[in-house]
XYZ file of C-alpha atoms in Angstrom:
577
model
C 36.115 9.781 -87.467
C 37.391 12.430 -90.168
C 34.120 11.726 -92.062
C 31.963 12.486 -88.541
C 33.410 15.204 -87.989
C 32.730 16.601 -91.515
C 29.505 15.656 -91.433
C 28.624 16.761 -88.044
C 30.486 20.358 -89.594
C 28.032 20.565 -92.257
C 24.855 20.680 -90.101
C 26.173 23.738 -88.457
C 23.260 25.891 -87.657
C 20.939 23.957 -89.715
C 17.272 22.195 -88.522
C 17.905 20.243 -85.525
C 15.934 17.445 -87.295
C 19.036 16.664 -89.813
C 20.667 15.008 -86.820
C 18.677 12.426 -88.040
C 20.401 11.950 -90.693
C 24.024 10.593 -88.900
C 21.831 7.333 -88.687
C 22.040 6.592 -91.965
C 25.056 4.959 -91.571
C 28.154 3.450 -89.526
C 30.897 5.584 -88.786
C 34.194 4.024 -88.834
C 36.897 5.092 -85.779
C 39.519 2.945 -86.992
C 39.735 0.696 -83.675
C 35.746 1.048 -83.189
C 32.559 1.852 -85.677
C 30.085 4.133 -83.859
C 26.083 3.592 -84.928
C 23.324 5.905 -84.186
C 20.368 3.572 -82.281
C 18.138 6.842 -81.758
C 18.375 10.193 -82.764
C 16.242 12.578 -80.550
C 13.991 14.976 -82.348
C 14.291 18.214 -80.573
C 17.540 19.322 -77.569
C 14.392 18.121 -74.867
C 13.770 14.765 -75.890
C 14.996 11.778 -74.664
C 18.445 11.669 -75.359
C 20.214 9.661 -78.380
C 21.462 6.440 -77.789
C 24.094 5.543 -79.999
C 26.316 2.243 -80.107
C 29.938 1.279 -80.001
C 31.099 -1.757 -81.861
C 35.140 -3.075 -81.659
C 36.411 -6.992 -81.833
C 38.304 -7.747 -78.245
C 41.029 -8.504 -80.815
C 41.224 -4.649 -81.359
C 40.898 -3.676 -78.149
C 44.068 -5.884 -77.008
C 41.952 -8.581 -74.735
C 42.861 -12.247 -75.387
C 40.509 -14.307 -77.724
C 39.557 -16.300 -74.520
C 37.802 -13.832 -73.277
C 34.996 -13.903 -75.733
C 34.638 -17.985 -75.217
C 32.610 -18.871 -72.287
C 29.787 -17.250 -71.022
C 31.506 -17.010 -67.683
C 34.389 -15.029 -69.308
C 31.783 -12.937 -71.288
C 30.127 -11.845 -68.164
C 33.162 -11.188 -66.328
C 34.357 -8.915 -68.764
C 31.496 -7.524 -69.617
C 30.449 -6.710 -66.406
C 34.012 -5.328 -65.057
C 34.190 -2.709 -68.543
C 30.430 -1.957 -68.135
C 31.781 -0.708 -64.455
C 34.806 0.889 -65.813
C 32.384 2.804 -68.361
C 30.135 4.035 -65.560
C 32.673 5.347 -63.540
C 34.438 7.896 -66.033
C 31.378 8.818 -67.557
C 30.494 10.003 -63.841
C 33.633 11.187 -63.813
C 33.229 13.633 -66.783
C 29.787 14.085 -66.607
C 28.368 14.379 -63.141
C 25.210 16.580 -63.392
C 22.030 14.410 -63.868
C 21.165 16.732 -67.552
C 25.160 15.618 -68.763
C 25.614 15.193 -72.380
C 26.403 11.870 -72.260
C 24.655 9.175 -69.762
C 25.846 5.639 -69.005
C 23.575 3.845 -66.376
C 25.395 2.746 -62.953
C 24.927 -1.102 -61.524
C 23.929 -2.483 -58.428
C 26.466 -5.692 -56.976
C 24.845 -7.995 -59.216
C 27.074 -8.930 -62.481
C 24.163 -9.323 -64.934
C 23.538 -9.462 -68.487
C 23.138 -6.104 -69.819
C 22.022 -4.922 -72.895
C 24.217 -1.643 -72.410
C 27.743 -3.404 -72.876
C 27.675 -7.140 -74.033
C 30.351 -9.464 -75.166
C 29.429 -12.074 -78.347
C 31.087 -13.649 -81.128
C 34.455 -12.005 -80.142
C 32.218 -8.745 -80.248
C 31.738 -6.161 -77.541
C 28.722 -3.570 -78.229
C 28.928 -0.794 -75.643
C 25.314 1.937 -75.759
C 25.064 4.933 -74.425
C 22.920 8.211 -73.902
C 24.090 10.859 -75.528
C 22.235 14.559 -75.809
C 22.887 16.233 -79.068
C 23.570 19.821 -78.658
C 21.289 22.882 -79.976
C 20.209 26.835 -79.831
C 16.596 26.467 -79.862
C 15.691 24.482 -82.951
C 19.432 25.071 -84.437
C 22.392 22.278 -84.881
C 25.296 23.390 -82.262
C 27.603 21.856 -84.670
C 31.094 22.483 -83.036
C 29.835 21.197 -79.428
C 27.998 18.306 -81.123
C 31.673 17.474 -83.353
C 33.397 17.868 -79.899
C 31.078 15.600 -77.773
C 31.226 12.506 -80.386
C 34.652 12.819 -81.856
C 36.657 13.892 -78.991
C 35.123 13.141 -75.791
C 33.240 9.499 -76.684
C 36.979 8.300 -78.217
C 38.779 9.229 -75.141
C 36.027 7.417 -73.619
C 36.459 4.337 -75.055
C 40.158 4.683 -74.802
C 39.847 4.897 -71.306
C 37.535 2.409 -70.210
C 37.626 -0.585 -72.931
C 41.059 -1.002 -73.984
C 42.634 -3.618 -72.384
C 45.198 -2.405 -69.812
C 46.799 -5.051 -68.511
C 48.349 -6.585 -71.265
C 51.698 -6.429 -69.310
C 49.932 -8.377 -66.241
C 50.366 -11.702 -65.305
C 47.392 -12.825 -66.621
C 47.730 -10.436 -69.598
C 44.502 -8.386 -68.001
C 43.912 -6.194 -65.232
C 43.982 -8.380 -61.859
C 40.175 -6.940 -61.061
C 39.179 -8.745 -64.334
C 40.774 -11.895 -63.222
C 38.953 -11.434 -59.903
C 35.684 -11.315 -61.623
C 36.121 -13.994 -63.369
C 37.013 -15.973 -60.521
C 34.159 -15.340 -58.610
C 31.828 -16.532 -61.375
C 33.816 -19.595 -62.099
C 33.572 -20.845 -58.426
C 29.871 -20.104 -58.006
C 30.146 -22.519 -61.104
C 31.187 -25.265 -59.408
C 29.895 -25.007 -56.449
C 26.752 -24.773 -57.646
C 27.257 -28.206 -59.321
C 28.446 -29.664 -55.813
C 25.621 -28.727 -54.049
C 23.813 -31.151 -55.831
C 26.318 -33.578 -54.988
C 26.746 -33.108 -52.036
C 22.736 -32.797 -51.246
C 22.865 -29.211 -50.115
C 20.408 -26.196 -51.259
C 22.833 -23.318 -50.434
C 26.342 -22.650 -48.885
C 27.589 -19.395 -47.444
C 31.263 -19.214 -47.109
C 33.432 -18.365 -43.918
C 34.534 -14.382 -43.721
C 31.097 -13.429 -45.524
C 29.607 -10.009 -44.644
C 25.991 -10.574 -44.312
C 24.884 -7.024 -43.073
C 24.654 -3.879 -44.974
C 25.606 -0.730 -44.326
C 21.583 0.662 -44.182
C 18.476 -0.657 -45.137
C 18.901 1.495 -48.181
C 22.426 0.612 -49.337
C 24.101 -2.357 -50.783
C 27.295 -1.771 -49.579
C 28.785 -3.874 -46.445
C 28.759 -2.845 -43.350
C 31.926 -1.486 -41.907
C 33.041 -3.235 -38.605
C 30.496 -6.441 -39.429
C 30.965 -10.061 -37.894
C 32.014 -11.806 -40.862
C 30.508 -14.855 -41.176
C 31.581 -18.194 -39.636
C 30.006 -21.821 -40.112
C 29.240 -23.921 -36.897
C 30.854 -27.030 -36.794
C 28.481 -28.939 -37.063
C 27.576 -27.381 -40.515
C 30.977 -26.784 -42.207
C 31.669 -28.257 -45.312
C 34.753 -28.151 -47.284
C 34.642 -27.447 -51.173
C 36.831 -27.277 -53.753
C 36.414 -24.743 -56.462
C 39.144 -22.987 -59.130
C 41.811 -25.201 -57.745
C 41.218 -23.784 -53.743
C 39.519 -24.962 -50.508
C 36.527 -23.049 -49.508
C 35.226 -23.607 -46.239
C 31.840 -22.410 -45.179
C 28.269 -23.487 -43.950
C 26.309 -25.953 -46.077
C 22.630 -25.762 -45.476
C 21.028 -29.487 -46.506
C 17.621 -29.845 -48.283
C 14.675 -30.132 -46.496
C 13.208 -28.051 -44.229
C 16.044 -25.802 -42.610
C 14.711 -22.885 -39.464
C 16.436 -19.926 -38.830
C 16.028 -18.848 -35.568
C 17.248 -16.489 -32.868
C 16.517 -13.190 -31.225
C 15.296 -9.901 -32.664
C 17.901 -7.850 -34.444
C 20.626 -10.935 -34.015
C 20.698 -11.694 -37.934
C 18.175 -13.729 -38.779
C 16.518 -11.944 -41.127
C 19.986 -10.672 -42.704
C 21.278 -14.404 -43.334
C 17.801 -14.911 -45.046
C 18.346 -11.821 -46.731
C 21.627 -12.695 -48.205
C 20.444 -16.067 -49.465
C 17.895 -14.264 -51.407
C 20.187 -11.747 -52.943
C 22.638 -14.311 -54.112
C 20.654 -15.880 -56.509
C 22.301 -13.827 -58.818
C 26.588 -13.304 -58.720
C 27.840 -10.565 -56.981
C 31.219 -8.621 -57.559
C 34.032 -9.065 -55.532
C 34.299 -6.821 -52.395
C 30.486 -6.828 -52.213
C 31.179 -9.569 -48.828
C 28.284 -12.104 -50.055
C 30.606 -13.093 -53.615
C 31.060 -16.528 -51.937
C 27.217 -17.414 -51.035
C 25.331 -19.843 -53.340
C 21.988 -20.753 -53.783
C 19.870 -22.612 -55.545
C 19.378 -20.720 -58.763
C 15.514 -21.303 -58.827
C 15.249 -19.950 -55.365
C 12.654 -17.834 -54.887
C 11.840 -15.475 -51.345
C 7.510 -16.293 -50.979
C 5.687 -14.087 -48.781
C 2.516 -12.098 -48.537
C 1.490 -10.288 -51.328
C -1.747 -7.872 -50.116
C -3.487 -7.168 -53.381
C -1.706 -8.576 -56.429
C -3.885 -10.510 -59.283
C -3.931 -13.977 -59.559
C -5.482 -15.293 -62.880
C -5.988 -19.207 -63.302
C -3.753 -20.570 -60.440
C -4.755 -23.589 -58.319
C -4.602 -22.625 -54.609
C -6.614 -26.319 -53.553
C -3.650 -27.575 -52.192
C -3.349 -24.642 -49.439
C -7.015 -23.173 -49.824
C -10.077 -25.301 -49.790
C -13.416 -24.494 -51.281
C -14.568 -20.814 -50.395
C -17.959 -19.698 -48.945
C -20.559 -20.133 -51.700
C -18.909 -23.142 -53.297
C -16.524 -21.332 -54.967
C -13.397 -23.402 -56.224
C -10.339 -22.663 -56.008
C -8.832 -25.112 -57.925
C -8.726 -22.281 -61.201
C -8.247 -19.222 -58.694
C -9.000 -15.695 -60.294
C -8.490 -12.259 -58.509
C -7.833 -8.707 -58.903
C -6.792 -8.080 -55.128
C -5.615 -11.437 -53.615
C -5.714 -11.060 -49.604
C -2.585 -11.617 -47.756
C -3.039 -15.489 -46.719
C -4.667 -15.768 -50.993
C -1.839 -14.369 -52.291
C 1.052 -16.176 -50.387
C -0.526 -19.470 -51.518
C -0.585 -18.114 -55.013
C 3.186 -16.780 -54.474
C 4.092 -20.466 -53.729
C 2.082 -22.482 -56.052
C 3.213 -19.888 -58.695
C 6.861 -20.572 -57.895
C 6.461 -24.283 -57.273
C 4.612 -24.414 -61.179
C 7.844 -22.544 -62.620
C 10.324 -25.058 -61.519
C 11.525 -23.677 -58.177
C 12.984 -26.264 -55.899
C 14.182 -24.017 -52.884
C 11.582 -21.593 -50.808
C 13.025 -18.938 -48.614
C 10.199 -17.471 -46.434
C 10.552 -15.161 -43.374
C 7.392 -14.872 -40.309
C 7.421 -11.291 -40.682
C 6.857 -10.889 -44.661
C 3.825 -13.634 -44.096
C 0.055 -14.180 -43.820
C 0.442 -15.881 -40.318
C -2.911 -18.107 -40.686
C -1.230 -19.400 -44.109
C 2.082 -20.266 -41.789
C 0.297 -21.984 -38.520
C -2.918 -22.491 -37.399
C -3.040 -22.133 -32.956
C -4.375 -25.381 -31.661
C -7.064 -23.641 -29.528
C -8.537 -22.270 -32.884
C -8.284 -25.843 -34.759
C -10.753 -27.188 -31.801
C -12.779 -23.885 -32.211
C -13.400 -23.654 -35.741
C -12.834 -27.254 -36.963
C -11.771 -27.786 -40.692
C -15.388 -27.352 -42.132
C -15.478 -23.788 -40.879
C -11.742 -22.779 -41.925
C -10.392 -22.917 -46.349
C -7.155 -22.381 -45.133
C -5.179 -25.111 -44.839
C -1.546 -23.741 -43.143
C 1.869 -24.465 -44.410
C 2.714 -26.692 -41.265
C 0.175 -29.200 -42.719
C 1.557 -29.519 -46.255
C 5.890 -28.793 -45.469
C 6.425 -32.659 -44.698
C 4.088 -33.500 -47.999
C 6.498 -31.383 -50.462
C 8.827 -33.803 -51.857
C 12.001 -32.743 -53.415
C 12.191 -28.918 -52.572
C 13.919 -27.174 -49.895
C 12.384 -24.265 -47.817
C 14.597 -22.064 -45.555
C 12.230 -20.328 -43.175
C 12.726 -17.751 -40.595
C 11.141 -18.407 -37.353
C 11.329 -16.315 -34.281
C 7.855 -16.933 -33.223
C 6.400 -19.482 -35.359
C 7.570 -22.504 -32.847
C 5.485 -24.793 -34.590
C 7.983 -25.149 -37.666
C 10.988 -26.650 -35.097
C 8.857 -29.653 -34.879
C 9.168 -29.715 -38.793
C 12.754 -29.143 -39.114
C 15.105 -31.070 -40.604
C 18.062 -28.277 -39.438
C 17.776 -25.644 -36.993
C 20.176 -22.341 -37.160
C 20.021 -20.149 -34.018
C 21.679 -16.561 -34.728
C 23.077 -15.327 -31.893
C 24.997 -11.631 -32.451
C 25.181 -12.327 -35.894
C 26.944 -15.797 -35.477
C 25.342 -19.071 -36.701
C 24.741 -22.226 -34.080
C 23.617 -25.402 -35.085
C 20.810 -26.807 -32.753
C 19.813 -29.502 -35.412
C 21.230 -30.786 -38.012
C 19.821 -33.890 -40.141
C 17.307 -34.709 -37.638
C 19.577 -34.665 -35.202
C 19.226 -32.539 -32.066
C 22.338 -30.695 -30.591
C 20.702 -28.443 -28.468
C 18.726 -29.344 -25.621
C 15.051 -28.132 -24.967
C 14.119 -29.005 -28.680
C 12.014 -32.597 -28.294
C 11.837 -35.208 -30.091
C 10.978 -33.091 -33.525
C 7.502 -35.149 -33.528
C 5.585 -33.849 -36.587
C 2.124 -32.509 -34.912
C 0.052 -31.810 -38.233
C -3.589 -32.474 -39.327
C -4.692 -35.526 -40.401
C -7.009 -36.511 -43.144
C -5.572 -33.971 -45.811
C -5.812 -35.177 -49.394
C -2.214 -36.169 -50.731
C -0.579 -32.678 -52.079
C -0.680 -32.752 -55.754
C 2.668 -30.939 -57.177
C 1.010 -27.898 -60.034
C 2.167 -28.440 -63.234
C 3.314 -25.413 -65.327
C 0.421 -24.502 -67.863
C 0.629 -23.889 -71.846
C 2.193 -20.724 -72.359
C -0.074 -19.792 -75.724
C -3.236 -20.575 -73.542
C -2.502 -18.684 -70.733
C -1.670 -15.533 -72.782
C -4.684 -15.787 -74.999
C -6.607 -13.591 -72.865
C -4.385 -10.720 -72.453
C -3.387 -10.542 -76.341
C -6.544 -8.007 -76.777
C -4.964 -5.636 -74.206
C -1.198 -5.931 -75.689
C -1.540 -3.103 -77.961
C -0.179 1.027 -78.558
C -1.531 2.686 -75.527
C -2.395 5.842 -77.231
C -2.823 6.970 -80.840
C 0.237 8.583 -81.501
C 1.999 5.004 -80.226
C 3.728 3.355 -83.396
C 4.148 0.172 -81.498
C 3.336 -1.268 -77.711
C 5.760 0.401 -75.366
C 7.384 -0.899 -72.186
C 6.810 1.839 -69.178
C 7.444 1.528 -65.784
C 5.140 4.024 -63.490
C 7.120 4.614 -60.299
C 9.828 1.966 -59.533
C 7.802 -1.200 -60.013
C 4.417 -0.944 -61.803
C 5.662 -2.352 -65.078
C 3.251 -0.916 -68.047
C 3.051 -3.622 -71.494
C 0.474 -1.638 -73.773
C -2.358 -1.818 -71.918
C -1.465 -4.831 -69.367
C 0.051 -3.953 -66.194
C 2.054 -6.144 -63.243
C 2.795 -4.909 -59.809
C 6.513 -6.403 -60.035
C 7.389 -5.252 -56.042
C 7.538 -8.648 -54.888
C 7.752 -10.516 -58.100
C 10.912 -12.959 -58.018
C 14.301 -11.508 -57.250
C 14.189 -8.689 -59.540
C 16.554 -6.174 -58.543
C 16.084 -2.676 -60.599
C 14.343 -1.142 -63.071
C 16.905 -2.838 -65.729
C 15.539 -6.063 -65.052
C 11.906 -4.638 -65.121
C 12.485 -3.589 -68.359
C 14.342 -6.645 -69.290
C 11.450 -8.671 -67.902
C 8.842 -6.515 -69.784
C 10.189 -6.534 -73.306
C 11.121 -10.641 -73.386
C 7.629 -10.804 -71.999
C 5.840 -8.749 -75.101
C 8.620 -10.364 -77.645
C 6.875 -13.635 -76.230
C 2.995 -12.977 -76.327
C 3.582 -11.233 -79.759
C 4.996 -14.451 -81.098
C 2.414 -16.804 -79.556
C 0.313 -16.914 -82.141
C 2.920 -17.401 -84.884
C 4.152 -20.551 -82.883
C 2.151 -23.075 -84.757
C 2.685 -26.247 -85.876
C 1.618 -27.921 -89.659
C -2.013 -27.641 -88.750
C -2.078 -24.028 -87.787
C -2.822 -24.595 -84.275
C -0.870 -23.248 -81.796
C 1.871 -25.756 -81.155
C 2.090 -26.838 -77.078
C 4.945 -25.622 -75.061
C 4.972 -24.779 -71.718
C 5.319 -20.827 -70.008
C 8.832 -22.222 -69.012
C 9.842 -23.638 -71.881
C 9.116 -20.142 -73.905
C 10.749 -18.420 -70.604
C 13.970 -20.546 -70.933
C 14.184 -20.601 -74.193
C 13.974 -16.947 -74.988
C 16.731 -16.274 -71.885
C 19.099 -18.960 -73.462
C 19.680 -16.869 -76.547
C 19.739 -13.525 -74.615
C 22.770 -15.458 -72.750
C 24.459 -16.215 -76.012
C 23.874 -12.818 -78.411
C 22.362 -10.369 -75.700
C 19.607 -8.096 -76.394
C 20.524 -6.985 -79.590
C 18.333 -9.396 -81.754
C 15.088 -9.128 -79.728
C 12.717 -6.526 -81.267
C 13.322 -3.001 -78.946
C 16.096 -4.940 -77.060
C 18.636 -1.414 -77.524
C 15.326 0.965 -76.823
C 16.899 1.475 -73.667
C 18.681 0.092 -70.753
C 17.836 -3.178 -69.630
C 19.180 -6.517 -67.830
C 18.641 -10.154 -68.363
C 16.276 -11.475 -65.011
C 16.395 -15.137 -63.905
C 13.621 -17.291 -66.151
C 11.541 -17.751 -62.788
C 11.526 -13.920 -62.363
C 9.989 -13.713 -65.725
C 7.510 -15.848 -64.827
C 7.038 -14.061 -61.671
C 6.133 -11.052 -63.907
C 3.756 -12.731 -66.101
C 1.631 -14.260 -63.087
C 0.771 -10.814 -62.142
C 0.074 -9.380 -65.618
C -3.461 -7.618 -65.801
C -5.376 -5.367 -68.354
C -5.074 -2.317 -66.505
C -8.852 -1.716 -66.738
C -9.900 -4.923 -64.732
């Protein structure tokens, strides 16, 4: 720090520009070393980013907290909070002089604070000081050898050595929420069950702009018929398990139908304690499908859901810059079904209603001849070996297809059918009234990752002249910018903030960058599928974070499920077409 500090002295006054110079090497705090990422050129740039290296050894947390990836994202996530919060704390106003990013309820892996090989790595924004042109010295010394210390003393030192546990009980409690979505992820399988949502859950949020519970919700209770008992971390957890196959949600306007679906979506990713949906588990490959007005679809087969168009014109290799609504649902699907997803959540009021049903009156008016679409009620029963989870307040003709029915009445769950089997009355007999004559549905299989990128390779370059390299961008909150490509990412997968979008954006130019160089002894490009390369690249990220993918500590950015990368790459365009 001494050495900082006498360096930082020296510039006093001086061109601004010599602040480049503190990256030329580490800067040892004792306890932590301190490494300049960035230096920004001039006091209006984008701010520095520097990083924070210290073992967990030195920073008093036991050596089993850097062992499995679990633990890693526990504590990662619970200091990354910790972080946040003082540096809001200190530095409230949005031009502060030093910026750590805030998180959602998600516990993620982020590039701004990761845990590895006993290793944390903490980055964050910090805006070096000067009078025009001119080094502020004095307030630059104070900002990174005063303030960032008492920073780190604050936030990442271990606290709760004299605990139980030997860490604060909040750790522990992030912990144990990951370690019981753990295993009872692995006992859904067992136990032939897509998704469980515990008893006492808090489905509802506070608005329809906040992530926070609602205060004075019905907490969640299974119906009998649905409650299963699981084990997990050594306790009993009671709650509703939903079974695979075709499950309806139904019920009333504004009784919770949409929330419960809701919920299930959100929780394919862990969520911290207090947030009230901790305890729900899904399906990690879950992905929410519904309309998707104007997105591009390059290459997909739609055949199974969309015959030949007027013209002639197959559909079987389906290209477009602006899918329709009914289009791009069947693309959403097909998409999702290619990149491994075995459980569908879809809601009536996000969805293309001739791709849901087709009316009986306009089956004998039009025929099949006269109509491409062919609705989801004629394929569900064909789908072997995925789940969907639909919401159906209108849509009657999907209670005929259901294997369970939920009613939500007030926010609680009924069972009117579970396995087959009616327990309300007024349902039928569940007979399966369908079109006949359909080909057999033929399950998509996911395409060569090198082949499908080919194409946009010539687009994946510096945007302007003064570019270096291909930047990342994201225009508004969504439209995610790669050189020259571009992909609406609204709808695409769970993501869940512009971290992921990022995150999603740079593992997805890392990728195409290296498809070339992925040959085998002949110098062709050697075969591996777009999940393969998805999974492969995430694996590693899971292991060593961000920090050995090229621009992985250019900024902020979060690790997205594999299928949400995929999501992204479906939709990826040159901007021009």
């Amino acid at each position: 720090m001494k050495a900082l500090y006498q360096k930082i002295r020296s510039l006093q006054g001086k061109n601004y520009g010599l602040y480049k110079s503190l990256a030329d090497r580490s800067w040892d705090f004792g306890d932590f070393v301190l490494e300049f990422l960035h230096v920004q050129g001039d006091p209006y740039a984008p701010a520095s980013r520097v990083m924070i290296k210290a073992s967990l050894l030195m920073l008093g947390f036991p050596s089993e907290w850097g062992g499995s990836f679990e633990r890693r994202l526990a504590l990662s996530d619970y200091l990354y909070r910790r972080l946040s919060a003082l540096v809001r704390e200190k530095y409230p106003d949005r031009d502060a002089a030093v910026v750590f990013d805030t998180a959602g309820p998600e516990m993620l892996v982020r590039n701004a604070l990761w845990v590895d090989n006993g290793e944390l790595r903490a980055c964050l924004q910090v805006r070096l000081p000067g009078d025009g042109r001119k080094i502020q010295a004095e307030a630059a010394a104070e900002i990174l050898t005063m303030v960032l210390p008492d920073l780190v003393s604050a936030a990442l030192y271990n606290s709760g050595e004299s605990k139980k546990d030997g860490v604060e009980p909040e750790l522990v409690e992030h912990y144990r929420v990951l370690a019981e979505r753990k295993e009872i992820l692995s006992q859904l399988e067992e136990r032939g069950l897509c998704a469980f949502v515990p008893d006492g859950a808090v489905l509802p949020r506070a608005s329809g702009l906040s992530e926070l519970p609602m205060e004075g919700a019905v907490p969640f209770a299974a119906p009998e018929e649905m409650a299963v008992t699981l084990i997990a971390n050594g306790r009993e957890i009671r709650g509703m398990g939903i079974p695979k196959g075709i499950t309806v949600i139904s019920g009333g306007a504004f009784h919770g139908k949409s929330t419960l679906l809701q919920a299930l979506t959100k929780s394919v990713y862990p969520h911290i304690p207090g947030d009230g949906r901790e305890g729900i588990v899904v399906s990690e490959s879950a992905v929410r499908v519904g309309v998707e007005d104007g997105r591009s679809v390059r290459g997909t087969d739609l055949s199974q859901f969309v015959r030949d168009l007027p013209g002639g014109i197959s559909t079987k290799n389906f290209t477009t810059a602006c899918a329709s609504g009914s289009t791009s649902e069947a693309a959403n699907l097909m998409e999702a079904m290619e990149a491994g997803s075995d459980v569908f959540l879809i809601d009536e009021d996000s969805s293309a209603v001739n791709f849901l049903i087709r009316d009986v009156r306009v089956r004998k008016l039009l025929g099949d001849d006269r109509e491409p679409l062919i609705p989801l009620t004629d394929r569900l029963r064909e789908i072997k070996g995925r789940s969907f989870i639909l919401v159906a307040g209108a849509c009657g003709d999907f209670l005929d297809l259901a294997d369970n029915i939920i009613v939500m009445a007030s926010y609680k769950a009924e069972c009117a059918r579970i396995n087959g089997k009616n327990v309300a009355a007024g349902l039928g007999d569940g007979a399966v009234k369908v079109a006949s004559g359909l080909p057999a549905f033929v399950e998509p299989e996911c395409r060569d990752f090198a082949e499908y990128v080919k194409p946009l390779l010539p687009s994946l370059r510096p945007a302007s002249a003064v570019e270096r390299q291909v930047k990342v961008k994201i225009s508004g909150d969504t439209l995610l910018q790669i050189g020259f490509l571009v992909s609406d990412t609204s709808k695409a997968g769970a993501l869940v903030d512009k971290q992921q979008r990022f995150g999603a954006g740079f593992m997805l130019l890392n990728l195409c960058q290296n498809a070339a160089s992925n040959n085998d002894a002949n110098g062709e490009s050697a075969k591996a599928t777009i999940m393969e390369r998805i999974n492969a690249l995430c694996e590693k990220i899971k292991n060593v974070g961000f920090r050995n993918l090229p621009q992985g500590l250019s900024r902020e950015m979060s690790l997205p499920r594999p299928i949400d990368i995929a999501c992204v790459l479906y939709r990826l365009r040159d901007n021009g077409r």
